[in-house]
Short mmCIF file of N, CA and C in Angstrom, two decimals:
data_model
loop_
_atom_site.label_atom_id
_atom_site.label_comp_id
_atom_site.label_asym_id
_atom_site.label_seq_id
_atom_site.Cartn_x
_atom_site.Cartn_y
_atom_site.Cartn_z
N UNK T 18 87.10 122.25 -145.79
CA UNK T 18 86.76 120.95 -145.76
C UNK T 18 85.73 120.51 -144.49
N UNK T 19 84.53 120.25 -144.85
CA UNK T 19 83.53 120.05 -143.84
C UNK T 19 83.40 118.68 -143.44
N UNK T 20 83.36 118.42 -142.29
CA UNK T 20 83.43 116.87 -141.58
C UNK T 20 81.70 116.86 -140.74
N UNK T 21 81.15 115.85 -141.28
CA UNK T 21 80.02 115.69 -140.35
C UNK T 21 80.09 114.93 -139.53
N UNK T 22 79.27 114.94 -138.67
CA UNK T 22 79.35 114.16 -137.45
C UNK T 22 79.41 112.46 -137.32
N UNK T 23 78.76 111.93 -138.49
CA UNK T 23 79.14 110.61 -138.54
C UNK T 23 80.66 110.43 -138.72
N UNK T 24 81.39 110.99 -139.76
CA UNK T 24 82.87 110.95 -139.93
C UNK T 24 83.53 111.05 -138.72
N UNK T 25 83.06 112.05 -137.78
CA UNK T 25 83.70 112.52 -136.57
C UNK T 25 83.52 111.29 -135.47
N UNK T 26 82.61 110.49 -135.48
CA UNK T 26 82.00 109.60 -134.86
C UNK T 26 83.04 108.25 -135.12
N UNK T 27 83.28 108.05 -136.40
CA UNK T 27 84.34 107.11 -137.03
C UNK T 27 85.59 107.36 -136.65
N UNK T 28 85.86 108.47 -136.82
CA UNK T 28 87.49 108.82 -136.26
C UNK T 28 87.66 108.49 -134.92
N UNK T 29 86.71 109.00 -134.13
CA UNK T 29 86.67 108.96 -132.48
C UNK T 29 86.84 107.28 -132.29
N UNK T 30 86.01 106.50 -132.98
CA UNK T 30 85.99 104.94 -132.83
C UNK T 30 87.17 104.32 -133.27
N UNK T 31 87.71 104.91 -134.18
CA UNK T 31 89.04 104.24 -134.73
C UNK T 31 90.40 104.70 -133.90
N UNK T 32 90.13 105.86 -133.16
CA UNK T 32 91.19 106.33 -132.33
C UNK T 32 90.77 105.83 -130.74
N UNK T 33 89.98 105.01 -130.74
CA UNK T 33 89.18 104.51 -129.45
C UNK T 33 89.22 105.57 -128.30
N UNK T 34 88.58 106.93 -128.76
CA UNK T 34 87.99 107.81 -127.89
C UNK T 34 86.56 107.94 -127.98
N UNK T 35 86.34 107.84 -126.49
CA UNK T 35 84.99 107.76 -126.15
C UNK T 35 84.13 108.91 -126.28
N UNK T 36 83.34 109.24 -126.96
CA UNK T 36 82.79 110.73 -127.31
C UNK T 36 81.12 110.62 -127.07
N UNK T 37 80.87 111.43 -126.35
CA UNK T 37 79.25 111.73 -126.14
C UNK T 37 78.71 111.81 -127.39
N UNK T 38 77.41 111.32 -127.82
CA UNK T 38 76.59 111.87 -129.04
C UNK T 38 76.49 113.44 -128.97
N UNK T 39 76.08 114.03 -127.78
CA UNK T 39 75.88 115.45 -128.05
C UNK T 39 77.27 116.18 -128.06
N UNK T 40 78.40 115.82 -127.96
CA UNK T 40 79.61 116.30 -128.40
C UNK T 40 80.19 116.10 -129.58
N UNK T 41 79.50 115.20 -130.29
CA UNK T 41 79.92 115.02 -131.92
C UNK T 41 80.04 116.15 -132.63
N UNK T 42 78.82 117.00 -132.61
CA UNK T 42 78.99 118.01 -133.54
C UNK T 42 80.14 119.10 -133.44
N UNK T 43 80.59 119.13 -131.96
CA UNK T 43 81.56 119.82 -131.68
C UNK T 43 82.86 119.27 -132.17
N UNK T 44 82.95 118.25 -132.04
CA UNK T 44 84.29 117.66 -132.69
C UNK T 44 84.20 117.51 -133.95
N UNK T 45 83.33 117.62 -134.65
CA UNK T 45 83.16 117.51 -136.19
C UNK T 45 83.59 119.07 -136.64
N UNK T 46 83.24 120.16 -135.83
CA UNK T 46 83.92 121.34 -135.99
C UNK T 46 85.31 121.51 -135.89
N UNK T 47 85.85 120.97 -134.50
CA UNK T 47 87.31 120.85 -134.52
C UNK T 47 87.82 120.24 -135.80
N UNK T 48 87.55 119.22 -135.98
CA UNK T 48 87.92 118.44 -137.30
C UNK T 48 88.13 119.16 -138.40
N UNK T 49 87.15 119.67 -138.93
CA UNK T 49 86.98 120.96 -140.04
C UNK T 49 87.99 121.77 -139.84
N UNK T 50 87.90 122.42 -138.93
CA UNK T 50 89.13 123.57 -138.38
C UNK T 50 90.44 123.31 -138.76
N UNK T 51 90.93 122.10 -138.20
CA UNK T 51 92.13 121.39 -138.39
C UNK T 51 92.41 121.25 -139.91
N UNK T 52 91.60 120.68 -140.36
CA UNK T 52 91.68 120.32 -141.93
C UNK T 52 91.71 121.52 -142.93
N UNK T 53 90.66 122.83 -142.47
CA UNK T 53 90.98 123.74 -143.08
C UNK T 53 92.34 124.56 -142.91
N UNK T 54 92.86 124.34 -141.54
CA UNK T 54 94.07 125.04 -141.55
C UNK T 54 95.19 124.27 -142.07
N UNK T 55 95.33 123.29 -142.16
CA UNK T 55 96.15 122.25 -143.28
C UNK T 55 96.23 122.63 -144.58
N UNK T 56 94.88 122.87 -145.03
CA UNK T 56 94.64 123.38 -146.48
C UNK T 56 95.47 124.76 -146.73
N UNK T 57 95.17 125.64 -145.60
CA UNK T 57 95.94 127.00 -145.90
C UNK T 57 97.36 126.88 -145.56
N UNK T 58 97.93 125.67 -145.20
CA UNK T 58 99.25 125.62 -145.19
C UNK T 58 99.74 125.18 -146.53
N UNK T 59 99.18 124.63 -147.14
CA UNK T 59 99.30 124.14 -148.60
C UNK T 59 99.28 125.41 -149.45
N UNK T 60 98.85 126.23 -149.26
CA UNK T 60 98.70 127.73 -150.05
C UNK T 60 100.02 128.45 -149.96
N UNK T 61 100.83 127.96 -148.70
CA UNK T 61 101.94 128.78 -148.67
C UNK T 61 103.00 128.55 -149.70
N UNK T 62 103.63 129.87 -150.36
CA UNK T 62 104.75 129.34 -151.18
C UNK T 62 105.85 129.22 -150.50
N UNK T 63 106.47 128.11 -150.86
CA UNK T 63 107.57 127.46 -150.02
C UNK T 63 108.84 127.57 -151.03
N UNK T 64 108.76 127.90 -152.11
CA UNK T 64 110.00 127.63 -153.31
C UNK T 64 111.08 128.63 -152.72
N UNK T 65 112.34 127.74 -152.75
CA UNK T 65 113.43 128.56 -152.37
C UNK T 65 113.81 128.46 -150.65
N UNK T 66 113.02 127.85 -150.04
CA UNK T 66 112.99 127.55 -148.85
C UNK T 66 113.49 126.20 -148.53
N UNK T 67 114.79 126.24 -147.53
CA UNK T 67 115.47 124.92 -147.65
C UNK T 67 114.76 124.23 -146.15
N UNK T 68 114.72 122.87 -146.52
CA UNK T 68 114.01 122.08 -145.23
C UNK T 68 115.11 122.23 -144.03
N UNK T 69 114.25 122.18 -142.73
CA UNK T 69 114.95 122.55 -141.79
C UNK T 69 114.65 121.36 -140.84
N UNK T 70 115.80 120.84 -139.99
CA UNK T 70 116.05 120.12 -138.85
C UNK T 70 115.49 120.42 -137.57
N UNK T 71 115.78 121.73 -137.17
CA UNK T 71 115.84 122.45 -136.26
C UNK T 71 115.45 124.05 -136.33
N UNK T 72 115.05 124.65 -135.50
CA UNK T 72 114.38 125.98 -135.47
C UNK T 72 115.83 126.84 -135.36
N UNK T 73 116.93 126.22 -134.74
CA UNK T 73 118.15 126.81 -134.32
C UNK T 73 119.00 126.32 -135.30
N UNK T 74 119.99 126.76 -135.91
CA UNK T 74 121.05 126.52 -136.70
C UNK T 74 122.07 126.20 -135.89
N UNK T 75 122.22 124.57 -136.23
CA UNK T 75 123.41 124.22 -135.48
C UNK T 75 123.81 123.05 -136.16
N UNK T 76 125.06 122.39 -135.90
CA UNK T 76 125.70 121.24 -136.49
C UNK T 76 125.92 120.14 -135.36
N UNK T 77 125.59 118.98 -135.51
CA UNK T 77 126.32 118.07 -134.68
C UNK T 77 127.53 117.83 -134.94
N UNK T 78 128.12 117.46 -133.19
CA UNK T 78 129.65 117.26 -133.29
C UNK T 78 129.62 115.84 -134.09
N UNK T 79 130.68 115.83 -134.78
CA UNK T 79 131.03 114.55 -135.68
C UNK T 79 132.40 113.92 -135.14
N UNK T 80 132.26 112.54 -135.14
CA UNK T 80 133.49 111.81 -134.81
C UNK T 80 133.92 111.03 -136.18
N UNK T 81 135.11 110.44 -135.92
CA UNK T 81 135.50 109.40 -136.85
C UNK T 81 134.83 108.18 -136.73
N UNK T 82 134.41 107.51 -137.83
CA UNK T 82 133.61 106.40 -137.73
C UNK T 82 134.57 105.42 -137.93
N UNK T 83 135.20 105.04 -136.90
CA UNK T 83 136.23 103.88 -137.05
C UNK T 83 135.76 102.57 -136.15
N UNK T 84 136.12 101.62 -136.78
CA UNK T 84 135.73 100.36 -136.13
C UNK T 84 136.70 99.90 -135.05
N UNK T 85 136.41 99.64 -134.09
CA UNK T 85 137.37 99.18 -132.69
C UNK T 85 136.73 97.96 -132.13
N UNK T 86 137.58 97.34 -131.42
CA UNK T 86 137.21 96.32 -130.35
C UNK T 86 136.76 96.52 -129.16
N UNK T 87 136.92 97.95 -129.07
CA UNK T 87 136.41 98.65 -127.57
C UNK T 87 137.30 98.39 -126.45
N UNK T 88 138.06 97.48 -126.79
CA UNK T 88 139.12 96.93 -125.58
C UNK T 88 138.72 97.01 -124.24
N UNK T 89 137.43 96.13 -124.32
CA UNK T 89 136.60 96.12 -123.01
C UNK T 89 136.28 94.70 -122.98
N UNK T 90 136.82 93.67 -123.26
CA UNK T 90 136.14 92.37 -123.28
C UNK T 90 135.88 91.81 -122.18
N UNK T 91 137.03 91.84 -121.44
CA UNK T 91 136.94 91.70 -119.74
C UNK T 91 135.68 92.21 -118.91
N UNK T 92 135.44 93.35 -119.15
CA UNK T 92 134.39 93.72 -118.51
C UNK T 92 132.94 93.60 -118.99
N UNK T 93 132.77 93.22 -120.59
CA UNK T 93 131.94 92.92 -120.95
C UNK T 93 131.35 91.20 -120.61
N UNK T 94 132.36 90.51 -120.69
CA UNK T 94 132.40 89.20 -120.12
C UNK T 94 131.95 88.95 -118.57
N UNK T 95 132.12 90.25 -118.11
CA UNK T 95 132.10 90.03 -116.46
C UNK T 95 130.69 89.93 -115.98
N UNK T 96 130.00 90.15 -117.22
CA UNK T 96 128.26 90.21 -117.01
C UNK T 96 127.97 89.19 -117.41
N UNK T 97 128.50 87.96 -118.34
CA UNK T 97 127.91 87.20 -118.48
C UNK T 97 127.98 85.77 -117.29
N UNK T 98 126.61 85.09 -117.50
CA UNK T 98 126.43 84.23 -116.71
C UNK T 98 127.47 83.03 -116.77
N UNK T 99 127.85 82.70 -118.32
CA UNK T 99 129.14 81.52 -118.50
C UNK T 99 129.84 82.42 -119.55
N UNK T 100 131.01 82.48 -119.45
CA UNK T 100 132.02 83.04 -120.52
C UNK T 100 133.11 81.82 -120.62
N UNK T 101 133.42 81.62 -122.09
CA UNK T 101 134.51 80.52 -122.02
C UNK T 101 135.23 80.92 -123.43
N UNK T 102 136.87 80.85 -123.16
CA UNK T 102 137.51 81.42 -124.23
C UNK T 102 137.46 82.41 -124.90
N UNK T 103 137.06 83.53 -123.98
CA UNK T 103 136.75 84.87 -124.37
C UNK T 103 135.32 84.99 -125.20
N UNK T 104 134.48 84.33 -125.01
CA UNK T 104 133.17 84.60 -125.61
C UNK T 104 131.95 84.03 -124.46
N UNK T 105 130.76 84.88 -124.78
CA UNK T 105 129.59 84.22 -124.03
C UNK T 105 129.41 82.53 -124.54
N UNK T 106 128.99 81.85 -123.50
CA UNK T 106 128.67 80.36 -123.50
C UNK T 106 127.24 80.30 -123.57
N UNK T 107 126.47 80.03 -124.37
CA UNK T 107 125.10 79.69 -124.45
C UNK T 107 124.71 78.18 -124.34
N UNK T 108 123.56 77.82 -123.90
CA UNK T 108 123.17 76.42 -124.33
C UNK T 108 122.96 75.93 -125.56
N UNK T 109 123.04 74.77 -125.84
CA UNK T 109 122.86 74.32 -127.10
C UNK T 109 121.34 74.34 -127.47
N UNK T 110 120.68 74.82 -128.55
CA UNK T 110 119.25 74.67 -128.76
C UNK T 110 118.59 74.25 -129.86
N UNK T 111 119.71 73.78 -130.95
CA UNK T 111 119.60 73.06 -131.96
C UNK T 111 120.03 71.63 -132.02
N UNK T 112 119.35 70.46 -132.44
CA UNK T 112 120.05 69.31 -132.17
C UNK T 112 119.96 68.54 -133.59
#
């Protein structure tokens, strides 16, 4: 795919990149090279290839997804500017 200098200028403007007019042909060629490479990737046969999350095969450690209260109410409320009866106290904002 070929990108002209007008398109390169428009992309640079949208990306908020200042490009001197004499550098636009070079930028257009770089864009064209990138799009050509993407087209080449589209030609690769990936049938039977499973998607990967990482280049190294690994599994994340898993833990039981259990709901708890954290047993840290006192520590959490110690950071509150105003705590009453085990809860954060906030000023009334709706009348």
